[in-house]
Amino acid sequence: MSNQKKRNFQIEAFKQRVVVDPKYADKTWKILEHAIHEIYNHNASGLSFEELYRNAYNMVLHKYGDKLYTGLVTTMTFHLKEICKSIEEAQGGAFLELLNRKWNDHNKALQMIRDILMYMDRTYVSTTKKTHVHELGLHLWRDNVVYSSKIQTRLLNTLLDLVHKERTGEVIDRVLMRNVIKMFMDLGESVYQDDFEKPFLEASAEFYKVESMEFIESCDCGEYLKKAEKPLVEEVERVVNYLDAKSEAKITSVVEREMIANHVQRLVHMENSGLVNMLLNDKYEDMGRMYSLFRRVANGLVTVRDVMTLHLREMGKQLVTDPEKSKDPVEFVQRLLDERDKYDRIINMAFNNDKTFQNALNSSFEYFVNLNTRSPEFISLFVDDKLRKGLKGVGEEDVDLILDKVMMLFRYLQEKDVFEKYYKQHLAKRLLSGKTVSDDAERNLIVKLKTECGYQFTSKLEGMFTDMKTSHDTLLGFYNSHPELSEGPTLVVQVLTTGSWPTQPTIQCNLPAEVSVLCEKFRSYYLGTHTGRRLSWQTNMGTADIKAVFGKGQKHELNVSTFQMCVLMLFNNSDRLSYKEIEQATEIPAPDLKRCLQSMACVKGKNVLRKEPMSKEIAEEDWFVVNDRFASKFYKVKIGTVVAQKETEPEKQETRQRVEEDRKPQIEAAIVRIMKSRRVLDHNNIIAEVTKQLQTRFLANPTEIKKRIESLIERDFLERDNTDRKLYRYLA
């Protein structure tokens, strides 16, 4: 043998031929056999391991390896059978303790024996492909002790019983459990898996099956989820304490199946405590627990998401189709925003900001927001309310937050062009009446709309702001060129570009002489400084501030419409006027005049005129006088302030008709763009591509697309294929 640092001693080969005693093998084996007995009997302290090693070495060297190996098996088996008997006789808790102690003794003995037989293990065993000493010792323990007919079942039942006791709240000796179960692992992976893990998992499945049924019959959903969460933690802890780490996934899967997967539907739909109840009552903790548990099982989150979506759609449908809840547009939109905030919080706090839940939320809102055809109008009215008064005193960041929420609802609209139509009308009224609380907020929203829909969507809106700035500069130029006008009435004119502003029929009326003179001077100035222009007065869109003195000298400044100004100025020259006289003097159309008089004579707190006879309706036989008893605690009094209201049904139909007309050229332009690029395309693909191109503005109706195709064919932009009538060709 070569010298090695790890060797404690060395044995040199015989230098001369030695004649071996015929009884050498038996004598030597007896020495080794006695040593093995002594080791198992805890009397190893008096043994010379160097001498024993040399004896074993010589037996192998003299070709007695087989005798040595066979004797080892016989001797170890003898001792293990004796050990087995003592373990079998152990009662109660002593059974596992004795088994564990004997196992430890066996391992120590095995280590000593392996050291003595190291040479045999390295040469004879390797050459003959026999089992190595340590592994042999494990196999013999397994076969003679663990697989003993009186131990095997008892051992398994004892271990499973201890696990059951721990699960039901009893304290067990975890160290002892760990040692015994580690014995199974040391005996081989298959021993651990087949003889302990498999029955352990089966017993666990039965335990949790029974427990889950007991819980689900006695608990509400939130309580059950708490109870289901607990064993998942406990079983992981159990693995850490005394099971193989590879068992964690398996036992976790058992708990997930029995406690969660088998009860998903019942839990989610549990009456008065399931998911819908949690959503209604903002039970974030319960929903968070449901999410974390259900994500562990197949289709668990799909079920949660589907139930949330169904509930959200039903709730949203009720919200937008209830006539009572649609009476006030601002409250209508605020309810939508409140619901959106609520579900954003739920998804953020309970559902881990799950993108699939966010997508479900978005699709649900898009579904029910578009169920109400007035949603575009109401969202615009909500903006109008906020930009008139609702944002006063609100910080810049909060303003931006409100606008972002509006944009979120805007994105859900399938008819964005309808929103644009209403927004344009409402913005015009805000700008012309000077009632917007923040130009920055107005422009900020337009930037957001531009980012969302492109320049084309906002070009006219931006044009309105340009007109307001240009009008301001024009007015400065007008007064600079007419310094004599510094005394007397002040005229403020907004010159609006026809294409940028909402079209309204021009309503003529007779302005008071002092105002009419100013208007004519402005017309002359404007047309003199701008060539090729034409001015048309929109008196129905104007306002006026009038200083008035009532009764005993009470002074007020009245903010009125142009029509109201025309009527009130008549009373500077007359104490009493009939409806007919007012109509003849002002030439205001009857419907507008009646509304104008009603707002000044029939509205409490605004009644600067008194009507004879007194009634809420205006009749052609009525007479009007200045109300000398008019009083207000405010110096400035707004009468008939122009505030956007939701349209009447006829107005709504008129707006809808204008929208439909505006869509026709857009649909045709999209068809031409597509066909110019593709040259030849079938009907269905044209429908699909046009819908896709226009979806950022509105949801194109296939019937209307078909009509536009027919119109383009009539005007020789397209032609049908001669053989396939559903195929269209572009004509250059």
XYZ file of C-alpha atoms in Angstrom, residues 28-279:
252
model
C -9.702 -14.848 12.505
C -13.437 -14.677 11.840
C -14.129 -15.664 15.465
C -12.051 -12.661 16.564
C -13.967 -10.352 14.257
C -17.336 -11.903 15.131
C -16.613 -11.407 18.825
C -15.704 -7.779 18.135
C -19.026 -7.193 16.313
C -20.921 -8.700 19.246
C -19.011 -6.462 21.639
C -19.760 -3.400 19.528
C -23.505 -4.147 19.547
C -23.317 -4.821 23.293
C -21.695 -1.414 23.902
C -18.376 -2.984 25.003
C -16.203 -1.553 22.231
C -13.867 0.400 24.514
C -11.605 -2.601 25.116
C -11.172 -3.455 21.429
C -8.044 -2.772 19.377
C -9.365 -1.415 16.096
C -5.907 -1.494 14.542
C -5.626 -5.212 15.228
C -9.176 -5.866 14.063
C -8.543 -3.926 10.849
C -5.380 -6.009 10.221
C -7.295 -9.261 10.761
C -10.023 -8.215 8.310
C -7.373 -7.041 5.867
C -5.541 -10.385 6.014
C -8.751 -12.390 5.536
C -9.480 -10.481 2.327
C -5.854 -10.750 1.275
C -5.990 -14.522 1.736
C -9.169 -14.799 -0.327
C -11.559 -15.187 2.608
C -13.556 -12.122 1.703
C -16.691 -14.156 1.032
C -16.498 -15.800 4.466
C -15.991 -12.404 6.077
C -18.915 -10.815 4.206
C -21.308 -13.727 4.846
C -20.370 -13.807 8.519
C -21.015 -10.075 8.776
C -24.535 -10.464 7.342
C -25.312 -13.356 9.709
C -23.986 -11.580 12.814
C -25.711 -8.270 12.086
C -28.971 -10.053 11.303
C -28.772 -11.894 14.623
C -28.374 -8.657 16.571
C -31.076 -6.845 14.598
C -33.586 -9.616 15.285
C -32.825 -9.286 18.979
C -33.273 -5.541 18.721
C -36.541 -6.089 16.865
C -37.899 -8.259 19.705
C -37.117 -5.598 22.306
C -38.813 -2.897 20.221
C -41.878 -5.071 19.652
C -42.260 -5.487 23.405
C -42.172 -1.710 24.055
C -45.498 -0.207 25.099
C -47.089 3.212 24.448
C -44.774 6.155 23.998
C -41.757 3.966 24.776
C -42.182 2.277 21.385
C -40.928 5.200 19.294
C -38.335 6.232 21.844
C -36.820 2.736 21.930
C -36.935 2.463 18.147
C -35.119 5.782 17.844
C -32.515 4.810 20.449
C -31.862 1.417 18.843
C -31.615 3.089 15.437
C -28.980 5.471 16.764
C -27.123 2.545 18.381
C -27.220 0.615 15.126
C -25.785 3.582 13.213
C -22.930 3.948 15.686
C -22.196 0.217 15.520
C -22.366 0.342 11.753
C -19.812 3.121 11.643
C -17.339 1.124 13.768
C -17.876 -2.048 11.743
C -17.382 -0.148 8.494
C -14.076 1.262 9.780
C -12.859 -2.240 10.690
C -13.929 -3.679 7.321
C -12.804 -0.702 5.276
C -10.392 -2.765 3.169
C -13.036 -5.375 2.406
C -15.496 -2.584 1.535
C -13.025 -1.005 -0.855
C -11.723 -4.126 -2.592
C -13.764 -7.293 -2.187
C -17.197 -5.595 -2.149
C -16.393 -3.401 -5.130
C -14.975 -6.330 -7.119
C -17.868 -8.690 -6.413
C -20.517 -5.960 -6.830
C -21.941 -6.698 -3.402
C -23.662 -4.107 -1.197
C -21.280 -1.841 0.708
C -21.149 -2.264 4.478
C -23.017 0.926 5.415
C -25.746 0.371 2.857
C -25.910 -3.298 3.880
C -26.484 -2.235 7.478
C -29.373 0.006 6.384
C -30.960 -2.749 4.298
C -30.704 -5.238 7.162
C -32.282 -2.725 9.566
C -35.063 -2.074 7.090
C -35.800 -5.750 6.447
C -35.388 -7.040 10.006
C -36.764 -4.135 12.030
C -38.840 -1.639 10.029
C -40.457 -4.316 7.864
C -41.061 -6.620 10.814
C -44.658 -7.840 10.753
C -45.210 -6.550 14.282
C -43.504 -3.188 13.748
C -44.268 -1.945 10.221
C -47.994 -1.202 10.588
C -47.636 -0.163 14.218
C -44.882 2.279 13.356
C -46.881 3.904 10.541
C -50.041 4.153 12.640
C -48.097 5.649 15.542
C -46.588 8.337 13.313
C -49.909 9.158 11.622
C -51.630 9.272 14.999
C -49.074 11.774 16.269
C -49.587 13.941 13.176
C -53.356 13.809 13.741
C -52.922 14.789 17.383
C -50.786 17.749 16.407
C -53.342 18.849 13.826
C -56.053 18.778 16.464
C -54.089 20.934 18.866
C -52.069 18.495 20.976
C -48.362 19.009 21.608
C -46.102 16.187 20.410
C -42.381 15.449 20.591
C -41.300 16.923 17.268
C -37.643 16.020 17.799
C -38.541 12.351 18.175
C -40.807 12.570 15.114
C -38.032 14.179 13.095
C -35.533 11.489 14.086
C -37.852 8.582 13.284
C -39.001 10.062 9.959
C -35.401 10.849 9.063
C -34.757 7.136 9.593
C -37.184 6.467 6.717
C -35.329 8.978 4.571
C -31.948 7.452 5.453
C -33.235 4.019 4.496
C -33.853 5.293 0.981
C -36.137 7.653 -0.944
C -38.485 4.851 -1.958
C -38.796 3.707 1.688
C -39.763 7.228 2.781
C -42.168 7.717 -0.114
C -43.831 4.288 -0.140
C -43.844 3.429 3.554
C -44.526 6.843 5.064
C -45.215 9.715 2.652
C -47.894 8.029 0.554
C -50.036 6.889 3.530
C -49.347 10.249 5.219
C -50.761 12.111 2.215
C -53.768 9.784 2.009
C -54.531 10.251 5.705
C -54.068 14.013 5.317
C -56.509 14.124 2.399
C -59.143 12.303 4.441
C -58.536 14.536 7.463
C -58.911 17.770 5.499
C -61.850 16.438 3.522
C -63.770 15.823 6.749
C -62.594 19.077 8.310
C -63.517 21.146 5.256
C -67.045 19.705 5.212
C -67.468 20.508 8.912
C -66.232 24.059 8.380
C -68.294 24.782 5.288
C -71.485 23.689 7.027
C -70.846 25.826 10.103
C -68.951 28.902 8.861
C -69.629 31.829 6.583
C -67.262 32.400 3.662
C -64.906 34.784 5.482
C -64.575 32.479 8.493
C -64.004 29.452 6.266
C -61.222 31.217 4.357
C -59.442 31.987 7.631
C -59.674 28.334 8.625
C -58.465 27.235 5.176
C -55.487 29.553 5.372
C -54.286 28.140 8.694
C -53.408 24.528 7.661
C -51.408 25.769 4.691
C -49.089 27.528 7.124
C -49.143 24.638 9.592
C -48.266 21.990 6.996
C -45.285 23.991 5.750
C -44.170 24.323 9.360
C -44.647 20.562 9.782
C -42.418 19.890 6.780
C -39.736 22.190 8.180
C -39.887 20.468 11.562
C -39.875 16.793 10.695
C -40.663 15.919 7.060
C -38.617 15.751 3.897
C -38.488 19.145 2.138
C -39.779 17.482 -1.044
C -43.020 16.690 0.780
C -43.940 20.375 1.048
C -45.375 20.682 -2.461
C -47.285 17.404 -2.079
C -48.933 18.107 1.273
C -49.658 21.697 0.196
C -51.389 20.331 -2.893
C -53.518 18.029 -0.722
C -54.634 20.913 1.505
C -55.321 23.135 -1.504
C -57.438 20.445 -3.136
C -59.462 19.458 -0.073
C -59.829 22.875 1.567
C -60.066 25.141 -1.492
C -60.428 23.563 -4.932
C -63.299 21.253 -3.946
C -65.318 24.175 -2.532
C -64.555 27.083 -4.896
C -68.047 27.414 -6.347
C -69.835 27.055 -3.032
C -67.583 29.568 -1.301
C -67.768 32.210 -4.016
C -71.563 31.984 -4.250
C -72.202 31.522 -0.519
C -75.387 33.383 0.392
C -74.921 36.537 2.476
C -71.160 36.050 2.780
C -69.756 35.078 -0.637
C -67.862 37.305 -3.042
C -70.817 39.547 -3.937
C -71.413 40.274 -0.253
C -67.713 41.071 0.156
C -67.807 43.421 -2.845
